């Protein structure tokens, strides 16, 4: 099942029915470049193991494709995912 994430500038996140953040991925947009720094990925401990972090990264990668930008991984989760998964090759910085 794919979750519906909320997008705000610099942030994609998921809330539960009580409007508490279940997971989020944060990034910094640079006005003068076509690169977004992915700075933080978080999933509430009660919701871990459900693939939420991967879905957040997939959603951010899709957004990057739409905006024609590259993603620079600064958080450990995204760095690891970029090393393991070739599906991000088109959006990662080299």
Coordinates of C-alpha atoms in Angstrom, one line a residue:
X1 CA 0.0 0.0 0.0
X2 CA 1.3 3.4 -1.0
X3 CA 0.9 6.2 1.6
X4 CA -0.3 9.7 0.7
X5 CA 2.5 12.1 1.7
X6 CA 2.1 15.8 2.3
X7 CA 4.5 18.0 0.6
X8 CA 5.8 21.3 1.9
X9 CA 8.8 23.2 0.6
X10 CA 11.8 21.2 1.9
X11 CA 9.7 18.4 3.4
X12 CA 7.6 15.4 2.6
X13 CA 5.8 13.8 5.5
X14 CA 3.1 11.4 6.7
X15 CA 0.7 12.0 9.5
X16 CA -1.6 9.6 11.4
X17 CA -5.3 10.2 12.0
X18 CA -4.3 12.3 15.1
X19 CA -2.1 14.6 12.9
X20 CA 1.1 13.4 14.5
X21 CA 4.1 13.0 12.2
X22 CA 4.7 9.3 11.5
X23 CA 7.5 9.8 9.1
X24 CA 9.3 12.6 7.2
X25 CA 12.2 13.3 4.8
X26 CA 13.7 16.8 4.8
X27 CA 15.7 18.5 2.1
X28 CA 17.2 21.8 1.3
X29 CA 16.5 23.4 -2.1
X30 CA 19.3 25.6 -3.6
X31 CA 18.1 28.4 -5.7
X32 CA 21.3 28.7 -7.8
X33 CA 21.7 25.0 -8.5
X34 CA 19.6 22.0 -9.5
X35 CA 20.5 20.0 -6.4
X36 CA 18.5 19.3 -3.3
X37 CA 20.4 18.3 -0.1
X38 CA 18.5 15.4 1.6
X39 CA 19.3 16.1 5.2
X40 CA 17.1 13.9 7.4
X41 CA 14.8 10.9 7.2
X42 CA 12.7 9.9 10.2
X43 CA 10.1 7.3 11.0
X44 CA 8.4 7.1 14.4
X45 CA 9.5 3.9 16.2
X46 CA 5.9 2.6 16.4
X47 CA 5.7 2.7 12.5
X48 CA 9.1 1.3 11.6
X49 CA 9.4 -1.8 9.5
X50 CA 6.5 -0.9 7.2
X51 CA 8.6 0.6 4.4
X52 CA 7.6 4.2 5.1
X53 CA 11.2 5.6 4.8
X54 CA 11.6 3.9 1.4
X55 CA 8.2 5.3 0.3
X56 CA 9.3 8.7 1.4
X57 CA 12.5 8.5 -0.6
X58 CA 10.7 7.1 -3.6
X59 CA 8.3 10.1 -3.5
X60 CA 11.1 12.6 -3.1
X61 CA 12.9 10.9 -6.0
X62 CA 9.8 11.2 -8.2
X63 CA 9.5 14.9 -7.2
X64 CA 13.1 15.5 -8.1
X65 CA 12.5 13.9 -11.5
X66 CA 9.5 16.2 -12.1
X67 CA 11.5 19.2 -11.1
X68 CA 14.7 18.1 -13.0
X69 CA 16.9 18.2 -10.0
X70 CA 19.5 15.9 -8.4
X71 CA 19.5 14.7 -4.8
X72 CA 22.6 14.9 -2.7
X73 CA 22.4 12.4 0.2
X74 CA 23.5 13.9 3.5
X75 CA 21.6 11.6 5.8
X76 CA 22.7 8.0 6.4
X77 CA 19.5 6.4 5.3
X78 CA 19.6 8.1 1.9
X79 CA 23.3 7.5 1.4
X80 CA 22.8 3.8 2.1
X81 CA 19.7 3.6 -0.2
X82 CA 21.6 5.3 -3.0
X83 CA 24.5 2.8 -2.7
X84 CA 22.1 -0.2 -2.7
X85 CA 19.5 0.8 -5.2
X86 CA 20.1 1.5 -8.9
X87 CA 16.6 2.9 -9.2
X88 CA 17.9 6.2 -7.9
X89 CA 20.9 6.5 -10.3
X90 CA 19.1 9.1 -12.4
X91 CA 18.5 11.5 -9.5
X92 CA 21.6 11.1 -7.3
X93 CA 24.6 13.4 -7.5
X94 CA 27.9 11.9 -8.5

